Tab-separated table of C-alpha atoms and ligand atoms in Angstrom:
chain	number	residue	atom	x	y	z
A	1166	MET	CA	82.890	118.240	108.604
A	1167	LEU	CA	84.292	114.868	108.043
A	1168	TYR	CA	86.212	114.042	105.302
A	1169	THR	CA	86.732	110.488	104.759
A	1170	LYS	CA	89.972	108.789	102.320
A	1171	PRO	CA	91.905	105.416	101.803
A	1172	ASP	CA	95.386	104.942	102.684
A	1173	TYR	CA	96.906	105.173	99.337
A	1174	TYR	CA	95.137	108.730	98.500
A	1175	LYS	CA	98.578	110.220	99.522
A	1176	ASP	CA	100.897	107.867	97.161
A	1177	PHE	CA	99.247	109.753	93.842
A	1178	GLU	CA	100.708	111.556	91.939
A	1179	CYS	CA	100.026	112.858	88.438
A	1180	ILE	CA	102.635	111.509	85.845
A	1181	ALA	CA	101.359	113.782	83.283
A	1182	ASP	CA	103.886	113.338	79.641
A	1183	GLN	CA	104.810	109.692	81.061
A	1184	CYS	CA	100.955	108.475	81.866
A	1185	GLU	CA	99.698	105.917	79.039
A	1186	ASP	CA	96.516	107.292	78.393
A	1187	THR	CA	95.565	111.267	78.634
A	1188	CYS	CA	92.299	112.364	81.041
A	1189	CYS	CA	91.758	115.172	78.626
A	1190	ALA	CA	90.658	112.992	75.649
A	1191	GLY	CA	87.989	110.331	75.182
A	1192	TRP	CA	85.204	111.796	77.090
A	1193	GLN	CA	83.623	115.576	77.227
A	1194	ILE	CA	84.993	117.667	79.768
A	1195	VAL	CA	82.619	119.874	81.771
A	1196	ILE	CA	83.718	123.560	82.726
A	1197	ASP	CA	81.970	124.862	85.996
A	1198	ARG	CA	80.538	128.575	85.741
A	1199	ASP	CA	83.000	130.042	87.873
A	1200	THR	CA	85.647	128.852	85.632
A	1201	LEU	CA	84.166	129.760	82.625
A	1202	LYS	CA	83.545	133.347	83.453
A	1203	LYS	CA	87.200	133.476	84.898
A	1204	TYR	CA	88.035	132.156	80.843
A	1205	THR	CA	86.128	135.341	79.421
A	1206	LYS	CA	88.469	137.413	81.070
A	1207	ILE	CA	91.750	135.787	80.017
A	1208	LYS	CA	93.773	138.542	78.178
A	1209	GLY	CA	97.153	138.959	76.653
A	1210	ASN	CA	98.311	135.537	73.069
A	1211	PHE	CA	96.186	133.450	75.280
A	1212	ARG	CA	92.702	134.943	74.410
A	1213	LYS	CA	91.964	134.044	70.865
A	1214	ARG	CA	93.338	130.518	71.763
A	1215	MET	CA	90.717	130.306	74.585
A	1216	TRP	CA	88.051	131.405	72.569
A	1217	ARG	CA	88.725	129.339	69.624
A	1218	SER	CA	89.108	125.885	72.324
A	1219	VAL	CA	85.537	126.317	74.855
A	1220	ASN	CA	82.403	125.428	73.304
A	1221	TRP	CA	80.922	128.285	75.230
A	1222	PHE	CA	76.914	127.608	74.438
A	1223	ARG	CA	77.612	123.689	76.267
A	1224	GLY	CA	80.054	124.775	78.685
A	1225	THR	CA	82.642	122.256	77.401
A	1226	PHE	CA	86.084	121.750	76.181
A	1227	LYS	CA	86.405	121.366	72.093
A	1228	GLN	CA	87.618	118.268	70.950
A	1229	ASP	CA	89.307	117.007	67.909
A	1230	LYS	CA	88.249	114.077	65.773
A	1231	GLU	CA	90.008	111.648	68.268
A	1232	LYS	CA	87.619	113.463	71.020
A	1233	ARG	CA	91.251	115.144	72.593
A	1234	CYS	CA	90.768	118.162	74.289
A	1235	ALA	CA	91.436	121.085	72.384
A	1236	PHE	CA	94.602	122.276	74.924
A	1237	LEU	CA	95.900	118.776	74.894
A	1238	ASN	CA	99.476	119.419	72.723
A	1239	ASP	CA	100.927	116.787	70.630
A	1240	ARG	CA	103.152	115.579	74.319
A	1241	ASN	CA	100.137	115.014	76.065
A	1242	LEU	CA	100.619	118.131	78.106
A	1243	CYS	CA	98.109	120.508	78.699
A	1244	ASP	CA	98.902	124.130	76.733
A	1245	LEU	CA	96.209	125.890	79.323
A	1246	TYR	CA	98.126	124.727	82.033
A	1247	LEU	CA	101.712	125.442	80.442
A	1248	SER	CA	100.228	128.682	80.109
A	1249	GLN	CA	98.372	129.962	82.783
A	1250	GLY	CA	99.501	127.273	85.874
A	1251	GLU	CA	97.043	125.535	88.232
A	1252	GLY	CA	95.133	128.408	87.887
A	1253	GLY	CA	93.753	127.982	84.661
A	1254	PHE	CA	91.982	124.432	85.267
A	1255	CYS	CA	88.555	124.123	85.791
A	1256	LYS	CA	87.109	121.953	89.001
A	1257	THR	CA	86.923	118.533	86.848
A	1258	CYS	CA	90.647	118.999	85.650
A	1259	ARG	CA	91.832	120.637	89.338
A	1260	GLU	CA	90.527	117.413	90.811
A	1261	TYR	CA	90.401	114.783	88.762
A	1262	PRO	CA	91.199	111.684	89.346
A	1263	ARG	CA	89.755	112.528	92.793
A	1264	HIS	CA	86.163	111.728	93.353
A	1265	THR	CA	83.566	113.383	96.023
A	1266	GLU	CA	80.786	111.871	97.390
A	1267	GLU	CA	78.375	114.313	99.139
A	1268	PHE	CA	76.576	113.712	101.886
A	1269	GLU	CA	75.727	115.722	104.980
A	1270	GLY	CA	78.272	116.948	106.712
A	1271	VAL	CA	80.068	114.591	104.953
A	1272	ARG	CA	82.745	114.111	102.221
A	1273	GLU	CA	83.656	110.862	101.075
A	1274	ILE	CA	86.863	110.837	98.784
A	1275	THR	CA	88.468	108.117	96.878
A	1276	LEU	CA	90.914	108.239	93.856
A	1277	SER	CA	88.779	106.889	90.600
A	1278	ILE	CA	90.812	103.870	88.983
A	1279	SER	CA	89.964	105.260	85.695
A	1280	CYS	CA	93.245	106.622	85.687
A	1281	PRO	CA	96.236	104.540	84.985
A	1282	GLU	CA	97.994	105.585	87.469
A	1283	VAL	CA	95.365	105.586	90.536
A	1284	ALA	CA	94.508	101.902	89.174
A	1285	ARG	CA	98.315	100.654	89.578
A	1286	ILE	CA	98.504	101.994	93.122
A	1287	LEU	CA	95.357	99.924	93.808
A	1288	MET	CA	96.420	96.703	91.768
A	1289	ASN	CA	99.923	96.675	93.182
A	1290	ARG	CA	98.560	97.313	96.370
A	1291	MET	CA	98.391	93.961	98.724
A	1292	GLU	CA	97.393	95.085	102.006
A	1293	PRO	CA	94.177	95.585	102.811
A	1294	VAL	CA	92.856	99.023	102.503
A	1295	GLN	CA	92.354	101.291	105.360
A	1296	PHE	CA	89.872	104.772	105.412
A	1297	ILE	CA	91.231	107.359	107.141
A	1298	SER	CA	88.707	110.064	108.966
A	1299	TYR	CA	89.174	113.302	109.827
A	1300	GLU	CA	87.458	116.310	110.761
A	1301	GLU	CA	87.494	120.042	109.453
A	1302	GLU	CA	85.544	123.025	109.962
A	1303	GLY	CA	82.825	124.067	108.582
A	1304	ASP	CA	79.130	122.828	108.468
A	1305	GLU	CA	76.118	122.031	106.350
A	1306	GLU	CA	72.598	120.663	106.454
A	1307	TYR	CA	70.870	119.406	103.793
A	1308	GLU	CA	67.026	119.073	103.092
A	1309	ASP	CA	65.552	115.325	102.702
A	1310	PHE	CA	68.556	113.913	103.907
A	1311	ASP	CA	68.388	111.014	106.949
A	1312	PRO	CA	71.193	110.956	108.729
A	1313	PHE	CA	69.542	107.832	110.618
A	1314	PHE	CA	69.564	105.456	107.077
A	1315	TYR	CA	72.908	106.839	106.155
A	1316	SER	CA	74.717	105.745	109.697
A	1317	ILE	CA	73.026	102.418	109.042
A	1318	LEU	CA	74.329	102.261	105.550
A	1319	GLU	CA	77.563	103.666	107.040
A	1320	ASP	CA	77.715	100.596	109.328
A	1321	ALA	CA	76.910	97.917	107.333
A	1322	ARG	CA	79.546	98.925	104.986
A	1323	LYS	CA	82.318	98.898	107.516
A	1324	GLU	CA	81.075	95.443	108.148
A	1325	MET	CA	81.193	94.498	104.540
A	1326	ILE	CA	84.476	96.367	104.228
A	1327	THR	CA	85.714	93.737	107.370
A	1328	ILE	CA	84.066	90.524	105.627
A	1329	LEU	CA	86.148	91.416	102.072
A	1330	GLN	CA	89.284	91.622	103.861
A	1331	ASN	CA	88.965	88.549	105.810
A	1332	ARG	CA	91.397	86.651	104.025
A	1333	GLU	CA	90.682	83.321	105.928
A	1334	LEU	CA	87.404	83.201	103.566
A	1335	SER	CA	87.416	82.555	100.074
A	1336	ILE	CA	86.475	85.632	97.948
A	1337	VAL	CA	83.365	83.640	96.896
A	1338	ASP	CA	82.486	82.977	100.346
A	1339	ARG	CA	83.114	87.392	101.238
A	1340	ILE	CA	81.418	88.089	98.147
A	1341	LEU	CA	78.113	85.961	98.866
A	1342	LEU	CA	77.918	87.114	102.495
A	1343	VAL	CA	78.612	91.016	101.732
A	1344	LEU	CA	75.401	90.345	99.094
A	1345	GLY	CA	73.172	88.377	101.460
A	1346	MET	CA	73.543	91.508	103.853
A	1347	ALA	CA	72.829	93.663	101.254
A	1348	HIS	CA	69.789	91.884	100.386
A	1349	ASP	CA	68.452	91.232	103.818
A	1350	MET	CA	68.422	94.617	104.788
A	1351	GLN	CA	66.657	95.778	101.277
A	1352	GLY	CA	64.148	93.202	102.675
A	1353	CYS	CA	63.845	95.509	105.985
A	1354	MET	CA	63.675	98.819	104.263
A	1355	ASN	CA	60.772	97.513	101.991
A	1356	ARG	CA	59.262	96.436	104.952
A	1357	GLN	CA	60.095	100.077	106.568
A	1358	GLU	CA	61.672	98.001	109.400
A	1359	MET	CA	64.599	99.925	109.319
A	1360	PHE	CA	65.550	99.468	113.207
A	1361	SER	CA	66.287	95.323	112.421
A	1362	CYS	CA	68.957	96.434	110.001
A	1363	SER	CA	71.371	96.441	113.002
A	1364	ASP	CA	70.511	92.626	113.799
A	1365	VAL	CA	70.922	91.674	110.081
A	1366	ILE	CA	74.581	93.131	109.995
A	1367	ALA	CA	75.394	91.130	113.272
A	1368	LYS	CA	73.869	88.168	111.832
A	1369	TYR	CA	76.423	88.185	109.012
A	1370	THR	CA	79.285	88.068	111.457
A	1371	THR	CA	78.306	84.939	112.662
A	1372	LYS	CA	79.321	81.290	111.783
A	1373	LYS	CA	75.750	80.500	110.805
A	1374	ALA	CA	75.685	83.184	107.985
A	1375	MET	CA	79.302	80.950	106.716
A	1376	GLN	CA	77.491	78.240	106.302
A	1377	PHE	CA	74.820	79.898	104.475
A	1378	ALA	CA	77.671	81.203	101.945
A	1379	GLN	CA	78.708	77.342	102.098
A	1380	ASN	CA	75.749	76.334	101.669
A	1381	TYR	CA	74.700	78.219	98.732
A	1382	GLN	CA	77.852	77.128	97.005
A	1383	GLN	CA	77.135	74.033	96.660
A	1384	LYS	CA	73.360	74.475	95.117
A	1385	ILE	CA	75.479	75.784	92.389
A	1386	THR	CA	75.585	72.994	90.205
A	1387	ASN	CA	73.897	73.903	87.264
A	1388	LYS	CA	76.745	74.754	84.345
A	1389	GLU	CA	73.802	75.508	81.687
A	1390	LYS	CA	72.585	78.121	83.873
A	1391	GLU	CA	75.648	79.482	85.011
A	1392	PHE	CA	77.022	79.911	81.666
A	1393	ASN	CA	73.750	81.310	80.549
A	1394	PHE	CA	73.880	83.668	83.167
A	1395	ALA	CA	77.613	84.912	82.882
A	1396	HIS	CA	76.651	85.415	79.000
A	1397	THR	CA	73.538	87.709	79.273
A	1398	MET	CA	75.403	89.600	81.943
A	1399	PHE	CA	78.054	90.606	80.236
A	1400	GLN	CA	75.848	91.235	77.473
A	1401	HIS	CA	74.540	94.236	79.033
A	1402	LEU	CA	77.663	96.094	78.530
A	1403	PHE	CA	76.937	96.404	74.681
A	1404	GLU	CA	73.994	97.810	75.345
A	1405	LEU	CA	76.010	100.492	77.063
A	1406	GLU	CA	77.049	103.993	75.192
A	1407	LEU	CA	80.402	103.812	73.692
A	1408	LEU	CA	83.073	106.207	74.746
A	1409	LYS	CA	85.906	104.836	72.684
A	1410	GLN	CA	85.560	102.800	69.949
A	1411	GLU	CA	88.647	100.463	70.987
A	1412	TRP	CA	86.439	99.545	74.094
A	1413	GLY	CA	83.640	98.088	71.808
A	1414	ILE	CA	86.226	95.878	69.607
A	1415	LEU	CA	87.700	94.648	72.905
A	1416	LEU	CA	84.284	93.420	74.382
A	1417	GLN	CA	83.594	91.846	71.104
A	1418	GLU	CA	86.709	89.992	71.574
A	1419	THR	CA	86.144	88.843	74.960
A	1420	GLU	CA	82.668	87.688	74.269
A	1421	ASP	CA	84.083	85.825	70.902
A	1422	LEU	CA	86.566	84.333	73.217
A	1423	LEU	CA	84.522	83.136	75.859
A	1424	TYR	CA	80.887	82.996	75.413
A	1425	GLN	CA	80.791	79.985	72.004
A	1426	ASP	CA	79.668	77.378	74.699
A	1427	LYS	CA	78.796	76.609	78.194
A	1428	GLU	CA	82.118	73.426	77.591
A	1429	LYS	CA	84.275	75.812	76.068
A	1430	TYR	CA	83.705	78.260	78.989
A	1431	HIS	CA	83.960	76.060	81.808
A	1432	THR	CA	87.135	74.392	80.682
A	1433	ILE	CA	88.589	78.025	80.359
A	1434	LYS	CA	87.388	78.668	83.843
A	1435	LYS	CA	89.051	76.107	85.527
A	1436	GLU	CA	92.225	76.222	83.565
A	1437	PHE	CA	92.260	79.717	84.563
A	1438	GLN	CA	91.603	79.307	88.105
A	1439	GLU	CA	94.385	76.639	87.874
A	1440	TYR	CA	96.790	79.175	86.207
A	1441	LEU	CA	95.836	81.691	89.020
A	1442	GLN	CA	96.557	78.966	91.835
A	1443	SER	CA	99.779	78.357	90.092
A	1444	GLN	CA	100.356	82.176	90.344
A	1445	ILE	CA	100.524	82.176	93.954
A	1446	ALA	CA	102.806	79.061	94.305
A	1447	VAL	CA	105.602	81.308	92.473
A	1448	GLU	CA	104.968	83.963	94.373
A	1449	THR	CA	104.788	82.387	97.476
A	1450	SER	CA	108.240	80.599	96.605
A	1451	ASN	CA	109.765	83.829	95.529
A	1452	TYR	CA	108.547	86.039	98.464
A	1453	HIS	CA	110.453	83.521	100.913
A	1454	HIS	CA	113.457	83.704	98.500
A	1455	GLU	CA	113.425	87.408	98.763
A	1456	GLU	CA	113.005	87.227	102.485
A	1457	GLU	CA	115.876	85.401	102.878
A	1458	ASN	CA	117.974	87.672	100.495
A	1459	ALA	CA	116.783	90.308	102.317
A	1460	THR	CA	118.563	89.355	105.625
A	1461	GLU	CA	121.886	89.071	103.632
A	1462	HIS	CA	121.493	92.283	102.139
A	1463	CYS	CA	119.847	94.188	104.692
A	1464	ASN	CA	116.811	95.424	102.100
A	1465	THR	CA	113.147	96.516	104.487
A	1466	GLN	CA	110.539	94.528	104.093
A	1467	GLU	CA	108.951	97.306	102.295
A	1468	ASP	CA	111.751	97.159	99.466
A	1469	ILE	CA	109.955	93.055	99.266
A	1470	HIS	CA	106.667	94.425	98.727
A	1471	THR	CA	106.867	96.776	96.358
A	1472	LYS	CA	109.043	94.438	94.443
A	1473	ARG	CA	106.292	91.706	94.258
A	1474	GLN	CA	104.403	92.123	91.178
A	1475	SER	CA	102.891	88.490	90.388
A	1476	ILE	CA	99.262	88.048	90.443
A	1477	ASN	CA	97.496	86.959	93.749
A	1478	MET	CA	94.062	86.904	92.219
A	1479	ASP	CA	91.836	87.208	95.409
A	1480	ILE	CA	93.835	89.870	96.765
A	1481	HIS	CA	93.058	91.954	93.293
A	1482	LEU	CA	89.512	91.239	93.161
A	1483	GLU	CA	89.327	92.003	97.524
A	1484	GLN	CA	90.815	95.669	96.192
A	1485	LEU	CA	88.321	95.929	93.130
A	1486	LEU	CA	85.200	94.947	95.588
A	1487	VAL	CA	86.305	97.163	98.362
A	1488	TYR	CA	86.719	100.370	96.131
A	1489	PHE	CA	83.505	99.791	94.392
A	1490	LEU	CA	81.888	99.234	97.521
A	1491	PHE	CA	83.331	102.324	99.373
A	1492	THR	CA	82.304	104.732	96.648
A	1493	TYR	CA	79.053	103.233	95.336
A	1494	PHE	CA	77.210	101.906	98.558
A	1495	PRO	CA	76.151	104.855	100.806
A	1496	GLY	CA	74.812	106.539	97.708
A	1497	ALA	CA	71.556	104.006	98.697
A	1498	VAL	CA	70.631	106.810	101.288
A	1499	TYR	CA	69.287	109.074	98.259
A	1500	ASP	CA	67.352	106.168	96.539
A	1501	GLY	CA	67.024	103.288	98.808
A	1502	GLU	CA	68.267	100.774	96.251
A	1503	ILE	CA	70.838	98.965	99.036
A	1504	TYR	CA	70.846	95.530	97.181
A	1505	ALA	CA	71.943	97.526	93.656
A	1506	LYS	CA	74.831	99.111	95.339
A	1507	ALA	CA	76.189	96.371	96.643
A	1508	GLN	CA	75.325	93.942	93.581
A	1509	LEU	CA	76.882	97.111	91.402
A	1510	ALA	CA	80.424	96.051	93.358
A	1511	VAL	CA	80.046	92.470	92.521
A	1512	TYR	CA	79.091	93.192	88.755
A	1513	CYS	CA	81.877	95.472	88.284
A	1514	THR	CA	84.508	93.034	89.792
A	1515	TRP	CA	82.979	90.187	88.295
A	1516	MET	CA	82.809	91.332	84.565
A	1517	ILE	CA	86.647	92.854	84.916
A	1518	TRP	CA	87.802	89.387	86.116
A	1519	GLU	CA	85.780	88.008	82.931
A	1520	ILE	CA	87.963	90.593	80.462
A	1521	TRP	CA	91.091	89.078	82.621
A	1522	MET	CA	90.039	85.894	81.581
A	1523	ALA	CA	89.227	86.113	77.994
A	1524	ARG	CA	92.457	88.098	77.823
A	1525	TRP	CA	94.784	85.215	79.059
A	1526	ILE	CA	93.422	83.141	76.635
A	1527	LYS	CA	94.340	85.723	74.003
A	1528	ASN	CA	98.028	85.545	75.256
A	1529	GLU	CA	97.991	81.760	75.116
A	1530	LYS	CA	97.396	81.409	78.246
A	1531	THR	CA	99.635	83.795	79.872
A	1532	LEU	CA	98.690	87.512	81.752
A	1533	ASP	CA	100.752	90.068	83.769
A	1534	LEU	CA	99.454	92.812	86.273
A	1535	GLU	CA	100.508	95.037	83.822
A	1536	GLU	CA	97.779	94.433	81.643
A	1537	MET	CA	95.005	93.563	84.343
A	1538	THR	CA	95.596	96.930	85.516
A	1539	GLU	CA	95.670	98.356	81.695
A	1540	LEU	CA	92.063	96.886	81.457
A	1541	VAL	CA	91.072	97.738	85.112
A	1542	TYR	CA	90.848	101.896	84.026
A	1543	ARG	CA	89.788	100.661	80.880
A	1544	PHE	CA	86.869	99.313	82.246
A	1545	SER	CA	86.291	102.018	84.597
A	1546	ARG	CA	86.587	104.872	81.488
A	1547	GLU	CA	84.096	103.186	80.383
A	1548	VAL	CA	81.547	102.422	82.960
A	1549	GLU	CA	82.437	104.870	86.174
A	1550	HIS	CA	82.870	107.889	83.839
A	1551	SER	CA	79.913	107.826	82.038
A	1552	ASP	CA	76.952	109.224	84.111
A	1553	LEU	CA	74.556	107.238	81.592
A	1554	ASN	CA	76.454	104.164	81.710
A	1555	LEU	CA	76.088	103.901	85.371
A	1556	ARG	CA	72.701	104.893	85.877
A	1557	ALA	CA	71.945	102.134	83.004
A	1558	VAL	CA	73.897	99.856	85.256
A	1559	GLU	CA	71.874	100.397	88.540
A	1560	GLU	CA	69.171	100.177	86.736
A	1561	ILE	CA	70.201	96.622	85.399
A	1562	LEU	CA	71.039	95.609	89.246
A	1563	SER	CA	67.742	97.268	90.981
A	1564	LYS	CA	65.831	93.736	90.078
A	1565	LYS	CA	67.824	91.139	92.057
A	1566	VAL	CA	70.163	89.365	90.153
A	1567	PHE	CA	72.258	87.337	92.350
A	1568	LEU	CA	71.515	85.020	94.771
A	1569	SER	CA	68.258	84.484	92.849
A	1570	LYS	CA	67.413	80.682	92.950
A	1571	LYS	CA	69.623	78.414	91.078
B	1021	SF4	S1	95.182	109.887	83.758
B	1021	SF4	FE1	95.598	109.922	85.781
B	1021	SF4	S2	98.101	110.246	85.465
B	1021	SF4	FE2	97.086	110.347	83.701
B	1021	SF4	S3	97.626	112.580	83.164
B	1021	SF4	FE3	95.230	112.052	83.740
B	1021	SF4	S4	95.414	112.630	85.980
B	1021	SF4	FE4	97.632	112.123	85.673
């Protein structure tokens, strides 16, 4: 069996009661069958608590009015863990925030950015993320699995990640190239010409493809259409199942701050971009200053990088795009929705950007990495952690949303 993980996987450690937002509240935790059976056999003082805290009919943990798990105590610690140790956890609790995508003979494991600690690791990460693969014993065969299609998707994703991590290109160019590649691959698939996909992948590494990205951007001149598009795409978030009331308030606040009229929207966007540029300038000058000090005080380069806290928007966007693309793109092997999966990565990242922009306005034109991180994990909790919501977003994006004629 081949396992693949991002290189920051090893850096994660649950911070338990130090966590600003526990993973044991706000969503329904389903208990796997084996653990449920084990729970029926618990003896001693804890038995009564167990019977009271589980919805045996649904196979879930009960919750209080605030949707907190019945085992979560006032210190945000798990009483089940305190009484039974790690062996008391069900599969979901044992694995979270690890997320596994399963393919024939392959397990792709990521860390979900719905966990504040994972979001913090990713948002503080300046270097491009690498993915590490290794083999372990055990194999399997799936009925109806197309290994050829999966290997094409894998090749494409590898190339897309290379493009997304090419910091010599603007972030918009990188996004357009990835969307273009996925779009053309979808065309091959619809025409049942999957063998042509390798030509498409190769095409998007050429200078001609870069030209396509630049030409496409020049064509985007209609501010009204751009504003309406952003507003419509944002409004889709209101159609999703609401897991936390506070999220609904945040969405409304974002809409009120950003989408009043096209002129205001474009002014905010321009000023926000200028603000972000000024942040990079501050970061660069701090970085050089720290580099000099490092020589004087014998600090290591690693120390310098861990100290960097300012915003570098292109890098944060790159990390999010790579995260979403890595996690969801190969899932197209099951439904053939190649373009929708690429659009999903772009849509989620873009919506987070819009929410950051609204927060910047709300904060009287300031923003810090901590707040950006908070908004990342809250977005992920609402959109990624409801199967219903993820399906709804995929449904919206199953149509051609990006790269349509301007
Ligand atoms: S959300 Fe993450 S850091 Fe917080 S308690 Fe859960 S696993 Fe630990």
